[in-house]
Amino acid sequence: MIKRIKWPGWIIIILFLAGVVFGINQVLAKVLEETSEPEKKVVDSSVYPGLNIKTETEKTDVYTLSVSQPYTNNNQINKPIDTWVDKQKKDFTSGIKESKNMLEKNGFRAHLNIQAEPEKIADKIYTLKFQAYQITGGANGITKMKSFVIDLNQNKLLQADDVFQLDNEAQQAIRKLILEELHSNKKINTYLFDDMAKKALKDPKNWKWTVSRKHVTFYFDEYEIAAGAAGAIEAEIPMKQMKPYLNETFAKKIAVKIPEKEKSRKEEQHSEDNAKLDPDGKYVALTFDDGPLPEVTPRVLDALKKHDAKATFFMLGSQVRYYPTLANEVDEAGHEIGNHTMNHQDLTVLPPDKIREEIQKSSRIIEKAIGRTPTLLRPPYGASNDDVEQVATDLGVPIVMWSVDSLDWKSLNATAVNKEVMSNVAPGSIVLMHDIHPSTADALPQLLTSLEERGYQMVTVSQLLELWDENGVGPHYGKLG
Ligand code: NI
């Protein structure tokens, strides 16, 4: 046993085992491999009927990557989205190749994050605002923007001419509104290059826009129309001003009143299953990251229930936004829900205000879904630094790593998962798994049986931490390496 390290405040960092070593060529090959199509099965528990989300993450010595990609059951709609996402991955791969020497020399880890913000604008009509942030070298990352407007009534992606009037006069008027909006923002105006803005707006086919009942918003990549200091740019035009230039059929469609989904907020206090643990007992905390996902999470819940086991689910805000009911089921079953941030970004490449945003945004979405704020944080990729620790301290959420990595994301094989966990588990272990791989759900019945046979009881992370606090010692305290 290791003595508890005195830690500023009460943040607890649990030692975790470093990831697997990949050669850079294998890494590049792997990124390219990612471009192959994942299986797209649409499940209907999404709050955006017909639209689902899958978050893919990856961690190597050279890069971390997370891609949240909405999909429908219509390939005509999915394909252009896939194509854009693949393009971002390819750019990232070449970026890594170009910076290979610098990455190796400085021990810097590249990062790609793709996130998509959905908005329902009418029945079965959604807009998706994509942001791809990549950083492959020194100080400067770059954010690229993209938007898609999906109409599932017609099963198509809406193009500019489906939404706007595009005669010359209307085009001119729209461009003028956008430029005025850009100039009216003091910060953007300082860095704006007018000729570049005009060029970007020339062809309506290249416009990047989303529409809601209140606004039409136009997007520009970082560096596309302004100096990098302005970042990626959004110009939001009030609907009042845009309305004269909307395609009439479309205007009618979105004028339909959209019923606000009633958010059920739980009033009653959740009866925590926090029975005191026996200080001499054999406990293990199973943790499931990156969900919830309709194809896998319910199967994990079933297996846990059969063994009367409790676990902790570190959920992504980007997933809970689509599947709040599923998050609620996890909570109702007596499991613990922790925060795994909004978009699975590598927090160590972000400034403190962005770190805070990633944690708080997700926390709010989880709170809406389950009626309580998550009290634990697991940073994506287990990546933490002084800034992350400071923000977590300020927000009052302990950071929880893991001591046993099931490597389920790597093996994608139930037998291998069982073997990995059973050969490394010890009393007090926190085990890392992911409720996004069917193979992980496959592994659980046998894993739970094996753990029981060895005398383990499966508890939540908070239960385990409470026990350690009481004892003043724990098997896995230490600073993140
Ligand atoms: Ni994760």
Short mmCIF file of C-alpha atoms and ligand atoms in Angstrom, two decimals:
data_model
loop_
_atom_site.label_atom_id
_atom_site.label_comp_id
_atom_site.label_asym_id
_atom_site.label_seq_id
_atom_site.Cartn_x
_atom_site.Cartn_y
_atom_site.Cartn_z
CA MET A 1 0.00 0.00 0.00
CA ILE A 2 1.12 3.50 -0.80
CA LYS A 3 0.58 6.27 1.71
CA ARG A 4 -1.88 8.88 0.66
CA ILE A 5 -0.13 11.82 -0.93
CA LYS A 6 -0.97 15.23 0.51
CA TRP A 7 -2.81 16.98 -2.25
CA PRO A 8 -3.80 20.64 -2.53
CA GLY A 9 -7.50 20.70 -1.73
CA TRP A 10 -9.05 17.33 -2.06
CA ILE A 11 -8.51 16.46 -5.66
CA ILE A 12 -7.67 12.87 -6.00
CA ILE A 13 -5.64 11.69 -8.89
CA ILE A 14 -5.48 8.00 -9.36
CA LEU A 15 -2.49 6.57 -11.06
CA PHE A 16 -3.28 5.20 -14.42
CA LEU A 17 -1.33 2.98 -16.70
CA ALA A 18 -0.06 4.70 -19.78
CA GLY A 19 -1.48 3.76 -23.14
CA VAL A 20 -0.01 1.49 -25.68
CA VAL A 21 3.07 2.31 -27.68
CA PHE A 22 2.51 2.68 -31.36
CA GLY A 23 5.05 3.45 -34.04
CA ILE A 24 4.21 6.57 -35.98
CA ASN A 25 3.65 4.64 -39.19
CA GLN A 26 1.16 2.35 -37.53
CA VAL A 27 -0.48 5.46 -36.15
CA LEU A 28 -0.84 6.98 -39.58
CA ALA A 29 -2.10 3.73 -41.01
CA LYS A 30 -4.65 3.60 -38.23
CA VAL A 31 -5.94 7.11 -38.94
CA LEU A 32 -6.35 6.21 -42.59
CA GLU A 33 -8.12 3.00 -41.64
CA GLU A 34 -10.64 5.05 -39.69
CA THR A 35 -12.01 6.32 -42.95
CA SER A 36 -13.77 3.01 -43.57
CA GLU A 37 -17.50 3.16 -42.90
CA PRO A 38 -18.74 2.17 -39.48
CA GLU A 39 -21.95 0.20 -39.28
CA LYS A 40 -24.83 2.65 -39.21
CA LYS A 41 -27.76 1.26 -37.33
CA VAL A 42 -30.34 3.78 -36.27
CA VAL A 43 -32.01 3.33 -32.93
CA ASP A 44 -35.10 5.27 -32.06
CA SER A 45 -34.46 6.42 -28.54
CA SER A 46 -32.87 9.67 -29.67
CA VAL A 47 -34.48 12.98 -28.70
CA TYR A 48 -33.88 13.88 -32.32
CA PRO A 49 -36.07 11.25 -34.01
CA GLY A 50 -34.23 9.74 -36.97
CA LEU A 51 -30.92 11.29 -35.93
CA ASN A 52 -28.37 9.42 -33.81
CA ILE A 53 -24.84 10.01 -32.62
CA LYS A 54 -21.70 7.99 -32.26
CA THR A 55 -18.51 9.20 -30.65
CA GLU A 56 -15.28 7.55 -31.67
CA THR A 57 -12.12 8.16 -29.67
CA GLU A 58 -8.55 7.09 -29.95
CA LYS A 59 -5.37 7.60 -27.99
CA THR A 60 -1.81 6.84 -29.00
CA ASP A 61 1.58 8.22 -28.01
CA VAL A 62 1.48 10.54 -30.98
CA TYR A 63 -2.09 11.81 -31.03
CA THR A 64 -5.49 11.81 -29.41
CA LEU A 65 -8.62 11.94 -31.51
CA SER A 66 -12.35 12.21 -30.86
CA VAL A 67 -15.05 12.37 -33.48
CA SER A 68 -18.71 12.84 -32.63
CA GLN A 69 -20.68 12.16 -35.75
CA PRO A 70 -24.44 12.29 -36.08
CA TYR A 71 -25.96 9.86 -38.58
CA THR A 72 -29.33 8.93 -40.04
CA ASN A 73 -30.54 5.69 -41.64
CA ASN A 74 -30.26 7.35 -45.03
CA ASN A 75 -26.93 6.96 -46.78
CA GLN A 76 -27.57 9.82 -49.18
CA ILE A 77 -27.61 12.08 -46.13
CA ASN A 78 -24.76 10.37 -44.29
CA LYS A 79 -22.37 10.34 -47.22
CA PRO A 80 -21.55 14.05 -47.55
CA ILE A 81 -21.10 14.18 -43.77
CA ASP A 82 -18.76 11.17 -43.87
CA THR A 83 -16.84 12.76 -46.72
CA TRP A 84 -16.26 15.96 -44.79
CA VAL A 85 -15.26 14.11 -41.62
CA ASP A 86 -12.86 11.88 -43.60
CA LYS A 87 -11.30 14.95 -45.17
CA GLN A 88 -10.61 16.39 -41.70
CA LYS A 89 -9.00 13.13 -40.63
CA LYS A 90 -6.82 13.06 -43.74
CA ASP A 91 -5.72 16.66 -43.16
CA PHE A 92 -4.88 15.69 -39.60
CA THR A 93 -2.84 12.72 -40.82
CA SER A 94 -0.82 14.87 -43.21
CA GLY A 95 -0.42 17.46 -40.47
CA ILE A 96 1.10 14.80 -38.22
CA LYS A 97 3.36 13.65 -41.04
CA GLU A 98 4.61 17.19 -41.64
CA SER A 99 5.20 17.81 -37.95
CA LYS A 100 6.61 14.34 -37.31
CA ASN A 101 10.06 15.54 -36.32
CA MET A 102 8.79 18.30 -34.09
CA LEU A 103 6.24 16.02 -32.43
CA GLU A 104 8.91 13.46 -31.67
CA LYS A 105 11.44 16.03 -30.47
CA ASN A 106 9.08 17.93 -28.20
CA GLY A 107 7.06 14.95 -27.03
CA PHE A 108 3.97 16.90 -28.07
CA ARG A 109 0.80 14.94 -28.71
CA ALA A 110 -1.38 16.03 -31.64
CA HIS A 111 -5.13 16.29 -31.20
CA LEU A 112 -8.18 16.20 -33.45
CA ASN A 113 -11.66 16.92 -32.17
CA ILE A 114 -14.75 16.90 -34.34
CA GLN A 115 -18.01 17.93 -32.72
CA ALA A 116 -21.45 18.58 -34.11
CA GLU A 117 -24.09 20.70 -32.47
CA PRO A 118 -27.61 19.58 -33.43
CA GLU A 119 -30.67 21.78 -33.45
CA LYS A 120 -34.21 20.81 -34.28
CA ILE A 121 -35.83 23.56 -36.35
CA ALA A 122 -39.08 21.85 -37.35
CA ASP A 123 -40.52 18.38 -37.29
CA LYS A 124 -37.74 16.09 -38.61
CA ILE A 125 -35.65 19.02 -39.81
CA TYR A 126 -32.31 19.43 -38.10
CA THR A 127 -29.28 21.61 -38.51
CA LEU A 128 -25.84 20.36 -37.62
CA LYS A 129 -23.03 22.78 -36.91
CA PHE A 130 -19.70 20.98 -37.18
CA GLN A 131 -16.43 22.18 -35.74
CA ALA A 132 -13.15 20.39 -36.38
CA TYR A 133 -10.30 21.52 -34.18
CA GLN A 134 -6.87 20.15 -34.91
CA ILE A 135 -3.48 20.87 -33.47
CA THR A 136 -0.50 18.99 -34.87
CA GLY A 137 2.45 21.20 -34.19
CA GLY A 138 3.47 24.15 -32.11
CA ALA A 139 1.16 26.71 -30.58
CA ASN A 140 -1.43 27.13 -33.30
CA GLY A 141 -4.39 24.85 -33.74
CA ILE A 142 -6.99 25.48 -36.40
CA THR A 143 -10.77 25.28 -36.27
CA LYS A 144 -12.74 24.45 -39.39
CA MET A 145 -16.49 24.89 -39.64
CA LYS A 146 -19.13 23.06 -41.61
CA SER A 147 -22.88 22.89 -41.53
CA PHE A 148 -25.54 20.51 -42.76
CA VAL A 149 -29.29 20.97 -42.78
CA ILE A 150 -31.16 17.66 -42.78
CA ASP A 151 -34.76 17.27 -43.81
CA LEU A 152 -35.93 13.77 -42.90
CA ASN A 153 -39.40 14.41 -44.34
CA GLN A 154 -37.83 14.57 -47.78
CA ASN A 155 -34.83 12.44 -46.81
CA LYS A 156 -32.31 14.93 -48.11
CA LEU A 157 -29.75 17.50 -47.14
CA LEU A 158 -31.13 20.94 -47.80
CA GLN A 159 -29.00 23.10 -50.10
CA ALA A 160 -28.80 26.88 -50.21
CA ASP A 161 -31.50 27.11 -52.88
CA ASP A 162 -33.90 25.02 -50.76
CA VAL A 163 -33.71 27.61 -48.03
CA PHE A 164 -32.84 30.97 -49.56
CA GLN A 165 -34.01 32.95 -52.53
CA LEU A 166 -30.96 33.09 -54.71
CA ASP A 167 -31.71 35.57 -57.47
CA ASN A 168 -28.94 38.15 -57.83
CA GLU A 169 -30.73 40.74 -55.81
CA ALA A 170 -31.40 38.40 -52.87
CA GLN A 171 -27.80 37.11 -52.99
CA GLN A 172 -26.47 40.67 -52.83
CA ALA A 173 -28.76 41.53 -49.95
CA ILE A 174 -27.72 38.43 -47.97
CA ARG A 175 -24.03 39.16 -48.53
CA LYS A 176 -24.57 42.72 -47.38
CA LEU A 177 -26.29 41.56 -44.19
CA ILE A 178 -23.43 39.18 -43.42
CA LEU A 179 -20.72 41.79 -44.04
CA GLU A 180 -22.55 44.34 -41.91
CA GLU A 181 -22.82 41.81 -39.13
CA LEU A 182 -19.09 41.00 -39.37
CA HIS A 183 -18.17 44.70 -39.25
CA SER A 184 -20.44 45.35 -36.31
CA ASN A 185 -18.43 42.95 -34.15
CA LYS A 186 -15.47 44.92 -32.84
CA LYS A 187 -13.10 42.00 -32.45
CA ILE A 188 -13.90 40.43 -35.82
CA ASN A 189 -13.78 43.82 -37.53
CA THR A 190 -10.21 44.34 -36.28
CA TYR A 191 -8.95 41.17 -37.95
CA LEU A 192 -11.27 40.94 -40.94
CA PHE A 193 -10.01 40.92 -44.54
CA ASP A 194 -12.88 42.26 -46.63
CA ASP A 195 -11.67 40.81 -49.91
CA MET A 196 -11.37 37.36 -48.37
CA ALA A 197 -14.85 37.64 -46.90
CA LYS A 198 -16.27 38.65 -50.25
CA LYS A 199 -14.50 35.75 -51.91
CA ALA A 200 -15.84 33.28 -49.32
CA LEU A 201 -19.38 34.54 -49.89
CA LYS A 202 -19.23 34.64 -53.68
CA ASP A 203 -20.80 31.28 -54.45
CA PRO A 204 -23.87 30.34 -52.35
CA LYS A 205 -22.91 26.68 -52.82
CA ASN A 206 -19.93 27.33 -50.55
CA TRP A 207 -21.84 29.15 -47.85
CA LYS A 208 -21.77 27.43 -44.49
CA TRP A 209 -24.95 28.17 -42.63
CA THR A 210 -27.52 26.90 -40.20
CA VAL A 211 -30.99 28.20 -39.70
CA SER A 212 -33.30 28.32 -36.71
CA ARG A 213 -36.60 30.05 -36.24
CA LYS A 214 -34.80 33.02 -34.74
CA HIS A 215 -31.59 33.30 -36.76
CA VAL A 216 -29.65 32.35 -39.80
CA THR A 217 -26.02 31.86 -38.87
CA PHE A 218 -23.11 31.87 -41.32
CA TYR A 219 -19.80 30.21 -40.49
CA PHE A 220 -16.20 30.75 -41.53
CA ASP A 221 -13.09 28.66 -40.80
CA GLU A 222 -10.31 30.10 -38.73
CA TYR A 223 -8.06 32.07 -41.17
CA GLU A 224 -10.73 31.94 -43.90
CA ILE A 225 -11.73 35.60 -43.78
CA ALA A 226 -9.69 37.04 -40.92
CA ALA A 227 -6.39 36.76 -39.09
CA GLY A 228 -6.05 33.79 -36.75
CA ALA A 229 -6.62 35.97 -33.69
CA ALA A 230 -10.31 36.19 -34.62
CA GLY A 231 -10.67 32.39 -34.46
CA ALA A 232 -13.44 30.62 -36.36
CA ILE A 233 -16.21 33.10 -37.08
CA GLU A 234 -19.98 33.01 -36.80
CA ALA A 235 -22.24 35.74 -38.13
CA GLU A 236 -25.72 35.48 -36.70
CA ILE A 237 -28.41 37.34 -38.65
CA PRO A 238 -31.78 37.82 -36.93
CA MET A 239 -34.65 36.09 -38.74
CA LYS A 240 -36.46 39.41 -38.96
CA GLN A 241 -33.77 40.62 -41.37
CA MET A 242 -33.37 37.33 -43.24
CA LYS A 243 -37.01 36.54 -43.74
CA PRO A 244 -37.46 38.53 -46.98
CA TYR A 245 -34.77 36.37 -48.60
CA LEU A 246 -35.99 32.96 -47.50
CA ASN A 247 -37.43 30.47 -49.92
CA GLU A 248 -41.19 30.69 -49.29
CA THR A 249 -41.85 26.98 -48.98
CA PHE A 250 -39.10 26.72 -46.43
CA ALA A 251 -40.25 29.80 -44.52
CA LYS A 252 -43.68 28.22 -44.17
CA LYS A 253 -42.18 24.99 -42.96
CA ILE A 254 -40.22 26.50 -40.11
CA ALA A 255 -42.97 28.90 -39.07
CA VAL A 256 -44.72 25.83 -37.67
CA LYS A 257 -44.58 26.11 -33.95
CA ILE A 258 -42.05 23.71 -32.52
CA PRO A 259 -43.24 22.25 -29.24
CA GLU A 260 -40.55 22.58 -26.60
CA LYS A 261 -39.69 19.21 -25.20
CA GLU A 262 -40.69 19.11 -21.57
CA LYS A 263 -37.65 18.48 -19.49
CA SER A 264 -38.63 16.31 -16.60
CA ARG A 265 -36.70 17.40 -13.59
CA LYS A 266 -36.63 15.01 -10.75
CA GLU A 267 -37.87 16.53 -7.54
CA GLU A 268 -37.44 13.60 -5.28
CA GLN A 269 -34.04 12.99 -3.82
CA HIS A 270 -32.35 9.99 -5.35
CA SER A 271 -31.90 7.28 -2.79
CA GLU A 272 -28.19 6.65 -3.09
CA ASP A 273 -27.19 3.09 -2.60
CA ASN A 274 -24.43 4.24 -0.32
CA ALA A 275 -24.52 1.58 2.30
CA LYS A 276 -21.27 1.66 4.26
CA LEU A 277 -18.65 -0.67 2.87
CA ASP A 278 -16.76 -3.11 5.04
CA PRO A 279 -13.18 -1.75 5.47
CA ASP A 280 -11.85 -5.29 5.02
CA GLY A 281 -14.05 -6.10 2.04
CA LYS A 282 -12.88 -6.84 -1.49
CA TYR A 283 -14.26 -4.16 -3.77
CA VAL A 284 -13.78 -3.17 -7.36
CA ALA A 285 -15.25 -0.19 -9.23
CA LEU A 286 -16.11 -0.88 -12.84
CA THR A 287 -16.30 2.27 -14.96
CA PHE A 288 -17.82 2.71 -18.41
CA ASP A 289 -16.75 5.69 -20.53
CA ASP A 290 -17.90 7.50 -23.68
CA GLY A 291 -21.60 6.50 -23.62
CA PRO A 292 -24.47 6.28 -23.37
CA LEU A 293 -25.17 4.40 -26.59
CA PRO A 294 -28.48 2.61 -27.29
CA GLU A 295 -26.77 -0.42 -28.89
CA VAL A 296 -24.57 -1.15 -25.88
CA THR A 297 -25.53 0.63 -22.64
CA PRO A 298 -28.82 -1.28 -22.07
CA ARG A 299 -26.93 -4.58 -22.44
CA VAL A 300 -24.39 -3.43 -19.86
CA LEU A 301 -27.24 -2.49 -17.51
CA ASP A 302 -28.82 -5.94 -17.94
CA ALA A 303 -25.61 -7.76 -17.08
CA LEU A 304 -24.96 -5.56 -14.04
CA LYS A 305 -28.51 -6.09 -12.81
CA LYS A 306 -28.25 -9.88 -13.04
CA HIS A 307 -25.22 -9.75 -10.73
CA ASP A 308 -26.55 -7.03 -8.48
CA ALA A 309 -23.44 -5.05 -9.39
CA LYS A 310 -23.12 -1.27 -9.29
CA ALA A 311 -20.89 0.70 -11.64
CA THR A 312 -19.93 4.23 -12.65
CA PHE A 313 -20.64 5.62 -16.11
CA PHE A 314 -18.51 8.57 -17.25
CA MET A 315 -20.80 10.04 -19.86
CA LEU A 316 -20.14 12.48 -22.68
CA GLY A 317 -22.42 15.50 -22.89
CA SER A 318 -22.47 15.02 -26.67
CA GLN A 319 -24.03 11.56 -26.18
CA VAL A 320 -26.39 12.45 -23.32
CA ARG A 321 -27.79 15.30 -25.43
CA TYR A 322 -29.18 12.64 -27.81
CA TYR A 323 -30.04 9.96 -25.24
CA PRO A 324 -31.14 11.63 -21.99
CA THR A 325 -33.69 8.85 -21.32
CA LEU A 326 -30.95 6.26 -21.47
CA ALA A 327 -28.79 8.30 -19.08
CA ASN A 328 -31.78 8.44 -16.79
CA GLU A 329 -32.20 4.65 -16.94
CA VAL A 330 -28.60 4.23 -15.84
CA ASP A 331 -29.23 6.58 -12.94
CA GLU A 332 -32.53 4.92 -11.98
CA ALA A 333 -30.78 1.55 -11.86
CA GLY A 334 -28.66 2.92 -9.02
CA HIS A 335 -25.42 3.42 -10.89
CA GLU A 336 -23.27 6.47 -10.61
CA ILE A 337 -22.94 8.96 -13.45
CA GLY A 338 -19.74 10.95 -13.81
CA ASN A 339 -18.74 13.67 -16.25
CA HIS A 340 -16.48 12.79 -19.21
CA THR A 341 -16.75 16.33 -20.67
CA MET A 342 -18.84 17.62 -23.55
CA ASN A 343 -16.81 16.65 -26.61
CA HIS A 344 -13.99 14.36 -25.53
CA GLN A 345 -11.33 16.94 -26.29
CA ASP A 346 -7.82 16.57 -24.96
CA LEU A 347 -8.17 19.13 -22.15
CA THR A 348 -4.42 19.61 -21.88
CA VAL A 349 -4.34 21.44 -25.23
CA LEU A 350 -7.11 23.85 -24.21
CA PRO A 351 -6.92 27.17 -22.30
CA PRO A 352 -8.59 27.21 -18.85
CA ASP A 353 -11.82 28.91 -20.02
CA LYS A 354 -12.35 26.21 -22.65
CA ILE A 355 -11.58 23.45 -20.13
CA ARG A 356 -14.21 24.92 -17.86
CA GLU A 357 -16.71 25.13 -20.72
CA GLU A 358 -16.12 21.47 -21.70
CA ILE A 359 -16.84 20.36 -18.13
CA GLN A 360 -19.75 22.68 -17.37
CA LYS A 361 -21.64 22.20 -20.63
CA SER A 362 -21.67 18.46 -20.12
CA SER A 363 -22.54 18.82 -16.47
CA ARG A 364 -25.62 20.88 -17.34
CA ILE A 365 -26.82 18.37 -19.95
CA ILE A 366 -26.38 15.47 -17.53
CA GLU A 367 -28.17 17.43 -14.84
CA LYS A 368 -31.11 18.02 -17.18
CA ALA A 369 -31.28 14.30 -17.95
CA ILE A 370 -30.94 12.80 -14.47
CA GLY A 371 -31.91 15.68 -12.18
CA ARG A 372 -28.55 15.82 -10.44
CA THR A 373 -25.15 17.27 -11.17
CA PRO A 374 -22.38 14.73 -11.74
CA THR A 375 -19.80 14.98 -8.95
CA LEU A 376 -16.84 13.17 -10.54
CA LEU A 377 -14.75 14.05 -13.57
CA ARG A 378 -12.76 11.76 -15.79
CA PRO A 379 -10.75 13.78 -18.32
CA PRO A 380 -10.75 12.26 -21.82
CA TYR A 381 -7.70 10.07 -22.53
CA GLY A 382 -6.83 10.43 -18.85
CA ALA A 383 -5.03 13.59 -19.95
CA SER A 384 -4.57 16.13 -17.18
CA ASN A 385 -2.23 18.99 -16.28
CA ASP A 386 -2.08 21.87 -13.79
CA ASP A 387 -4.78 23.84 -15.64
CA VAL A 388 -7.17 20.89 -15.69
CA GLU A 389 -6.57 20.22 -12.00
CA GLN A 390 -7.09 23.89 -11.14
CA VAL A 391 -10.38 24.11 -13.04
CA ALA A 392 -11.60 20.84 -11.50
CA THR A 393 -10.72 22.18 -8.04
CA ASP A 394 -12.56 25.44 -8.76
CA LEU A 395 -15.62 23.51 -9.91
CA GLY A 396 -15.43 21.12 -6.97
CA VAL A 397 -15.24 17.91 -9.01
CA PRO A 398 -12.62 15.31 -8.12
CA ILE A 399 -10.65 13.86 -11.02
CA VAL A 400 -10.91 10.10 -11.26
CA MET A 401 -8.50 8.07 -13.37
CA TRP A 402 -8.23 4.29 -13.35
CA SER A 403 -5.84 1.57 -12.22
CA VAL A 404 -6.78 -1.23 -14.60
CA ASP A 405 -7.27 -0.62 -18.32
CA SER A 406 -9.40 -3.39 -19.84
CA LEU A 407 -8.04 -2.35 -23.28
CA ASP A 408 -11.53 -3.12 -24.59
CA TRP A 409 -11.17 -0.35 -27.19
CA LYS A 410 -8.10 -2.10 -28.57
CA SER A 411 -8.97 -5.78 -28.46
CA LEU A 412 -12.70 -5.42 -29.24
CA ASN A 413 -12.86 -8.98 -28.00
CA ALA A 414 -14.78 -10.31 -24.99
CA THR A 415 -12.27 -13.03 -24.08
CA ALA A 416 -9.34 -10.62 -24.23
CA VAL A 417 -11.20 -8.09 -22.07
CA ASN A 418 -11.85 -10.72 -19.40
CA LYS A 419 -8.28 -11.90 -19.43
CA GLU A 420 -6.87 -8.38 -19.20
CA VAL A 421 -9.07 -7.42 -16.26
CA MET A 422 -8.78 -10.67 -14.33
CA SER A 423 -4.98 -10.73 -14.55
CA ASN A 424 -4.64 -7.14 -13.27
CA VAL A 425 -7.48 -6.63 -10.84
CA ALA A 426 -6.77 -6.15 -7.13
CA PRO A 427 -8.93 -5.04 -4.20
CA GLY A 428 -9.72 -1.35 -4.68
CA SER A 429 -9.14 -1.36 -8.43
CA ILE A 430 -10.89 1.09 -10.71
CA VAL A 431 -11.39 -0.63 -14.05
CA LEU A 432 -11.65 1.29 -17.32
CA MET A 433 -14.13 0.03 -19.91
CA HIS A 434 -16.34 1.63 -22.58
CA ASP A 435 -20.07 1.12 -23.05
CA ILE A 436 -19.76 1.85 -26.76
CA HIS A 437 -18.28 -1.47 -27.90
CA PRO A 438 -20.65 -4.46 -28.21
CA SER A 439 -17.69 -6.72 -27.32
CA THR A 440 -17.51 -5.03 -23.91
CA ALA A 441 -21.16 -5.89 -23.26
CA ASP A 442 -20.37 -9.45 -24.45
CA ALA A 443 -17.55 -9.66 -21.92
CA LEU A 444 -19.56 -8.61 -18.89
CA PRO A 445 -21.55 -11.73 -17.87
CA GLN A 446 -18.39 -13.84 -17.65
CA LEU A 447 -16.33 -11.01 -16.12
CA LEU A 448 -18.88 -10.40 -13.38
CA THR A 449 -19.05 -14.14 -12.64
CA SER A 450 -15.24 -14.37 -12.44
CA LEU A 451 -15.01 -11.35 -10.14
CA GLU A 452 -17.68 -12.80 -7.87
CA GLU A 453 -15.88 -16.12 -7.75
CA ARG A 454 -12.82 -14.30 -6.48
CA GLY A 455 -14.92 -12.65 -3.80
CA TYR A 456 -15.23 -9.17 -5.29
CA GLN A 457 -18.18 -6.90 -4.84
CA MET A 458 -18.80 -4.32 -7.57
CA VAL A 459 -19.39 -0.81 -6.23
CA THR A 460 -19.42 2.76 -7.53
CA VAL A 461 -16.33 4.95 -7.57
CA SER A 462 -17.81 7.25 -4.92
CA GLN A 463 -18.39 4.30 -2.60
CA LEU A 464 -14.80 3.24 -3.09
CA LEU A 465 -13.44 6.76 -2.52
CA GLU A 466 -15.49 7.10 0.65
CA LEU A 467 -13.99 3.90 1.97
CA TRP A 468 -10.49 5.12 1.18
CA ASP A 469 -11.15 8.44 2.86
CA GLU A 470 -12.20 6.63 5.99
CA ASN A 471 -9.16 4.44 5.97
CA GLY A 472 -6.86 7.30 5.03
CA VAL A 473 -5.00 5.07 2.62
CA GLY A 474 -5.68 3.54 -0.72
CA PRO A 475 -3.94 1.25 -3.15
CA HIS A 476 -3.87 3.61 -6.10
CA TYR A 477 -3.22 7.15 -4.98
CA GLY A 478 -0.55 9.05 -6.72
CA LYS A 479 0.12 11.71 -9.28
CA LEU A 480 -0.74 11.18 -12.89
CA GLY A 481 2.43 10.31 -14.74
NI NI B 1 -13.18 8.46 -23.21
#
